[in-house]
Amino acid sequence: MAGFRCRRRRSGGLLVGPQKERKRWVGRCYACGSEVVELRHRNCANIDCNRLYLSCGWCAEELAGCCCSDCKAAPRLRPLLPGHQRYLKWHVYRDGLLPPAAADGEDDADCC
């Protein structure tokens, strides 16, 4: 059979080919370009941008959840969300409908 010459039969009848070394895939932080091993995406905190991007933890804190310094200076910003939390719909922030606990950045145990 053509194309199968490199394969050998193991005991038990399994065909095995050359083993390839698996490389660890690493993303890059959108803001600083550093390697991001823990791949978490986030949306920009600027409601008018809302860019989906990868960010290292340092840049997420330093830029307050924004993708760049221009967005950090924007007038319509959502609060920085720690961890794996997701933003609510944009109209909640626009209309000021956040409950007091959520506006302070506290976790709401009854949410979602």
mmCIF file with all atom_site columns, N, CA and C in Angstrom, residues 10-39:
data_model
loop_
_atom_site.group_PDB
_atom_site.id
_atom_site.type_symbol
_atom_site.label_atom_id
_atom_site.label_alt_id
_atom_site.label_comp_id
_atom_site.label_asym_id
_atom_site.label_entity_id
_atom_site.label_seq_id
_atom_site.pdbx_PDB_ins_code
_atom_site.Cartn_x
_atom_site.Cartn_y
_atom_site.Cartn_z
_atom_site.occupancy
_atom_site.B_iso_or_equiv
_atom_site.pdbx_formal_charge
_atom_site.auth_seq_id
_atom_site.auth_comp_id
_atom_site.auth_asym_id
_atom_site.auth_atom_id
_atom_site.pdbx_PDB_model_num
ATOM 1  N N  . ARG A 1 10 ? 2.796  -2.944 15.745 1.00 0.00 ? 10 ARG A N  1
ATOM 2  C CA . ARG A 1 10 ? 3.117  -3.276 17.125 1.00 0.00 ? 10 ARG A CA 1
ATOM 3  C C  . ARG A 1 10 ? 2.442  -4.577 17.468 1.00 0.00 ? 10 ARG A C  1
ATOM 4  N N  . SER A 1 11 ? 2.862  -5.154 18.572 1.00 0.00 ? 11 SER A N  1
ATOM 5  C CA . SER A 1 11 ? 2.168  -6.349 19.026 1.00 0.00 ? 11 SER A CA 1
ATOM 6  C C  . SER A 1 11 ? 0.735  -5.963 19.352 1.00 0.00 ? 11 SER A C  1
ATOM 7  N N  . GLY A 1 12 ? -0.191 -6.727 18.941 1.00 0.00 ? 12 GLY A N  1
ATOM 8  C CA . GLY A 1 12 ? -1.598 -6.409 19.120 1.00 0.00 ? 12 GLY A CA 1
ATOM 9  C C  . GLY A 1 12 ? -2.217 -5.888 17.841 1.00 0.00 ? 12 GLY A C  1
ATOM 10 N N  . GLY A 1 13 ? -1.416 -5.709 16.788 1.00 0.00 ? 13 GLY A N  1
ATOM 11 C CA . GLY A 1 13 ? -1.956 -5.324 15.501 1.00 0.00 ? 13 GLY A CA 1
ATOM 12 C C  . GLY A 1 13 ? -2.145 -3.835 15.274 1.00 0.00 ? 13 GLY A C  1
ATOM 13 N N  . LEU A 1 14 ? -1.696 -2.966 16.207 1.00 0.00 ? 14 LEU A N  1
ATOM 14 C CA . LEU A 1 14 ? -1.875 -1.528 16.028 1.00 0.00 ? 14 LEU A CA 1
ATOM 15 C C  . LEU A 1 14 ? -0.802 -0.969 15.115 1.00 0.00 ? 14 LEU A C  1
ATOM 16 N N  . LEU A 1 15 ? -1.203 -0.115 14.213 1.00 0.00 ? 15 LEU A N  1
ATOM 17 C CA . LEU A 1 15 ? -0.239 0.567  13.356 1.00 0.00 ? 15 LEU A CA 1
ATOM 18 C C  . LEU A 1 15 ? 0.225  1.839  14.052 1.00 0.00 ? 15 LEU A C  1
ATOM 19 N N  . VAL A 1 16 ? 1.522  2.052  14.093 1.00 0.00 ? 16 VAL A N  1
ATOM 20 C CA . VAL A 1 16 ? 2.061  3.269  14.693 1.00 0.00 ? 16 VAL A CA 1
ATOM 21 C C  . VAL A 1 16 ? 2.987  3.929  13.703 1.00 0.00 ? 16 VAL A C  1
ATOM 22 N N  . GLY A 1 17 ? 2.990  5.236  13.691 1.00 0.00 ? 17 GLY A N  1
ATOM 23 C CA . GLY A 1 17 ? 3.872  5.997  12.820 1.00 0.00 ? 17 GLY A CA 1
ATOM 24 C C  . GLY A 1 17 ? 4.889  6.750  13.642 1.00 0.00 ? 17 GLY A C  1
ATOM 25 N N  . PRO A 1 18 ? 5.651  7.592  12.978 1.00 0.00 ? 18 PRO A N  1
ATOM 26 C CA . PRO A 1 18 ? 6.635  8.382  13.714 1.00 0.00 ? 18 PRO A CA 1
ATOM 27 C C  . PRO A 1 18 ? 5.939  9.286  14.735 1.00 0.00 ? 18 PRO A C  1
ATOM 28 N N  . GLN A 1 19 ? 6.486  9.336  15.930 1.00 0.00 ? 19 GLN A N  1
ATOM 29 C CA . GLN A 1 19 ? 5.895  10.148 16.988 1.00 0.00 ? 19 GLN A CA 1
ATOM 30 C C  . GLN A 1 19 ? 6.314  11.605 16.799 1.00 0.00 ? 19 GLN A C  1
ATOM 31 N N  . LYS A 1 20 ? 5.351  12.496 16.857 1.00 0.00 ? 20 LYS A N  1
ATOM 32 C CA . LYS A 1 20 ? 5.648  13.920 16.735 1.00 0.00 ? 20 LYS A CA 1
ATOM 33 C C  . LYS A 1 20 ? 5.642  14.544 18.123 1.00 0.00 ? 20 LYS A C  1
ATOM 34 N N  . GLU A 1 21 ? 6.576  15.444 18.336 1.00 0.00 ? 21 GLU A N  1
ATOM 35 C CA . GLU A 1 21 ? 6.625  16.154 19.607 1.00 0.00 ? 21 GLU A CA 1
ATOM 36 C C  . GLU A 1 21 ? 5.543  17.224 19.601 1.00 0.00 ? 21 GLU A C  1
ATOM 37 N N  . ARG A 1 22 ? 4.737  17.255 20.646 1.00 0.00 ? 22 ARG A N  1
ATOM 38 C CA . ARG A 1 22 ? 3.678  18.261 20.736 1.00 0.00 ? 22 ARG A CA 1
ATOM 39 C C  . ARG A 1 22 ? 4.269  19.563 21.261 1.00 0.00 ? 22 ARG A C  1
ATOM 40 N N  . LYS A 1 23 ? 3.975  20.635 20.556 1.00 0.00 ? 23 LYS A N  1
ATOM 41 C CA . LYS A 1 23 ? 4.428  21.945 20.995 1.00 0.00 ? 23 LYS A CA 1
ATOM 42 C C  . LYS A 1 23 ? 3.315  22.617 21.779 1.00 0.00 ? 23 LYS A C  1
ATOM 43 N N  . ARG A 1 24 ? 3.694  23.333 22.801 1.00 0.00 ? 24 ARG A N  1
ATOM 44 C CA . ARG A 1 24 ? 2.725  24.082 23.606 1.00 0.00 ? 24 ARG A CA 1
ATOM 45 C C  . ARG A 1 24 ? 2.379  25.358 22.844 1.00 0.00 ? 24 ARG A C  1
ATOM 46 N N  . TRP A 1 25 ? 1.082  25.564 22.596 1.00 0.00 ? 25 TRP A N  1
ATOM 47 C CA . TRP A 1 25 ? 0.666  26.749 21.866 1.00 0.00 ? 25 TRP A CA 1
ATOM 48 C C  . TRP A 1 25 ? 0.524  27.901 22.831 1.00 0.00 ? 25 TRP A C  1
ATOM 49 N N  . VAL A 1 26 ? 1.074  29.016 22.461 1.00 0.00 ? 26 VAL A N  1
ATOM 50 C CA . VAL A 1 26 ? 1.036  30.182 23.317 1.00 0.00 ? 26 VAL A CA 1
ATOM 51 C C  . VAL A 1 26 ? 0.480  31.349 22.505 1.00 0.00 ? 26 VAL A C  1
ATOM 52 N N  . GLY A 1 27 ? -0.406 32.111 23.110 1.00 0.00 ? 27 GLY A N  1
ATOM 53 C CA . GLY A 1 27 ? -0.925 33.304 22.457 1.00 0.00 ? 27 GLY A CA 1
ATOM 54 C C  . GLY A 1 27 ? -0.098 34.512 22.850 1.00 0.00 ? 27 GLY A C  1
ATOM 55 N N  . ARG A 1 28 ? -0.406 35.633 22.268 1.00 0.00 ? 28 ARG A N  1
ATOM 56 C CA . ARG A 1 28 ? 0.287  36.879 22.574 1.00 0.00 ? 28 ARG A CA 1
ATOM 57 C C  . ARG A 1 28 ? -0.695 37.900 23.130 1.00 0.00 ? 28 ARG A C  1
ATOM 58 N N  . CYS A 1 29 ? -0.257 38.609 24.134 1.00 0.00 ? 29 CYS A N  1
ATOM 59 C CA . CYS A 1 29 ? -1.064 39.678 24.711 1.00 0.00 ? 29 CYS A CA 1
ATOM 60 C C  . CYS A 1 29 ? -1.240 40.772 23.660 1.00 0.00 ? 29 CYS A C  1
ATOM 61 N N  . TYR A 1 30 ? -2.452 41.231 23.466 1.00 0.00 ? 30 TYR A N  1
ATOM 62 C CA . TYR A 1 30 ? -2.747 42.255 22.466 1.00 0.00 ? 30 TYR A CA 1
ATOM 63 C C  . TYR A 1 30 ? -2.057 43.574 22.801 1.00 0.00 ? 30 TYR A C  1
ATOM 64 N N  . ALA A 1 31 ? -1.956 43.914 24.078 1.00 0.00 ? 31 ALA A N  1
ATOM 65 C CA . ALA A 1 31 ? -1.417 45.210 24.489 1.00 0.00 ? 31 ALA A CA 1
ATOM 66 C C  . ALA A 1 31 ? 0.110  45.252 24.497 1.00 0.00 ? 31 ALA A C  1
ATOM 67 N N  . CYS A 1 32 ? 0.758  44.244 25.093 1.00 0.00 ? 32 CYS A N  1
ATOM 68 C CA . CYS A 1 32 ? 2.216  44.314 25.252 1.00 0.00 ? 32 CYS A CA 1
ATOM 69 C C  . CYS A 1 32 ? 2.978  43.296 24.409 1.00 0.00 ? 32 CYS A C  1
ATOM 70 N N  . GLY A 1 33 ? 2.290  42.305 23.860 1.00 0.00 ? 33 GLY A N  1
ATOM 71 C CA . GLY A 1 33 ? 2.947  41.319 23.004 1.00 0.00 ? 33 GLY A CA 1
ATOM 72 C C  . GLY A 1 33 ? 3.613  40.178 23.748 1.00 0.00 ? 33 GLY A C  1
ATOM 73 N N  . SER A 1 34 ? 3.506  40.132 25.074 1.00 0.00 ? 34 SER A N  1
ATOM 74 C CA . SER A 1 34 ? 4.123  39.042 25.828 1.00 0.00 ? 34 SER A CA 1
ATOM 75 C C  . SER A 1 34 ? 3.338  37.747 25.613 1.00 0.00 ? 34 SER A C  1
ATOM 76 N N  . GLU A 1 35 ? 3.986  36.624 25.892 1.00 0.00 ? 35 GLU A N  1
ATOM 77 C CA . GLU A 1 35 ? 3.332  35.326 25.721 1.00 0.00 ? 35 GLU A CA 1
ATOM 78 C C  . GLU A 1 35 ? 2.277  35.120 26.801 1.00 0.00 ? 35 GLU A C  1
ATOM 79 N N  . VAL A 1 36 ? 1.131  34.618 26.382 1.00 0.00 ? 36 VAL A N  1
ATOM 80 C CA . VAL A 1 36 ? 0.036  34.324 27.300 1.00 0.00 ? 36 VAL A CA 1
ATOM 81 C C  . VAL A 1 36 ? -0.193 32.825 27.246 1.00 0.00 ? 36 VAL A C  1
ATOM 82 N N  . VAL A 1 37 ? 0.193  32.111 28.306 1.00 0.00 ? 37 VAL A N  1
ATOM 83 C CA . VAL A 1 37 ? 0.037  30.660 28.346 1.00 0.00 ? 37 VAL A CA 1
ATOM 84 C C  . VAL A 1 37 ? -1.397 30.299 28.712 1.00 0.00 ? 37 VAL A C  1
ATOM 85 N N  . GLU A 1 38 ? -1.955 31.000 29.680 1.00 0.00 ? 38 GLU A N  1
ATOM 86 C CA . GLU A 1 38 ? -3.337 30.763 30.084 1.00 0.00 ? 38 GLU A CA 1
ATOM 87 C C  . GLU A 1 38 ? -4.227 31.597 29.167 1.00 0.00 ? 38 GLU A C  1
ATOM 88 N N  . LEU A 1 39 ? -4.783 30.944 28.159 1.00 0.00 ? 39 LEU A N  1
ATOM 89 C CA . LEU A 1 39 ? -5.508 31.660 27.115 1.00 0.00 ? 39 LEU A CA 1
ATOM 90 C C  . LEU A 1 39 ? -6.911 32.034 27.570 1.00 0.00 ? 39 LEU A C  1
#
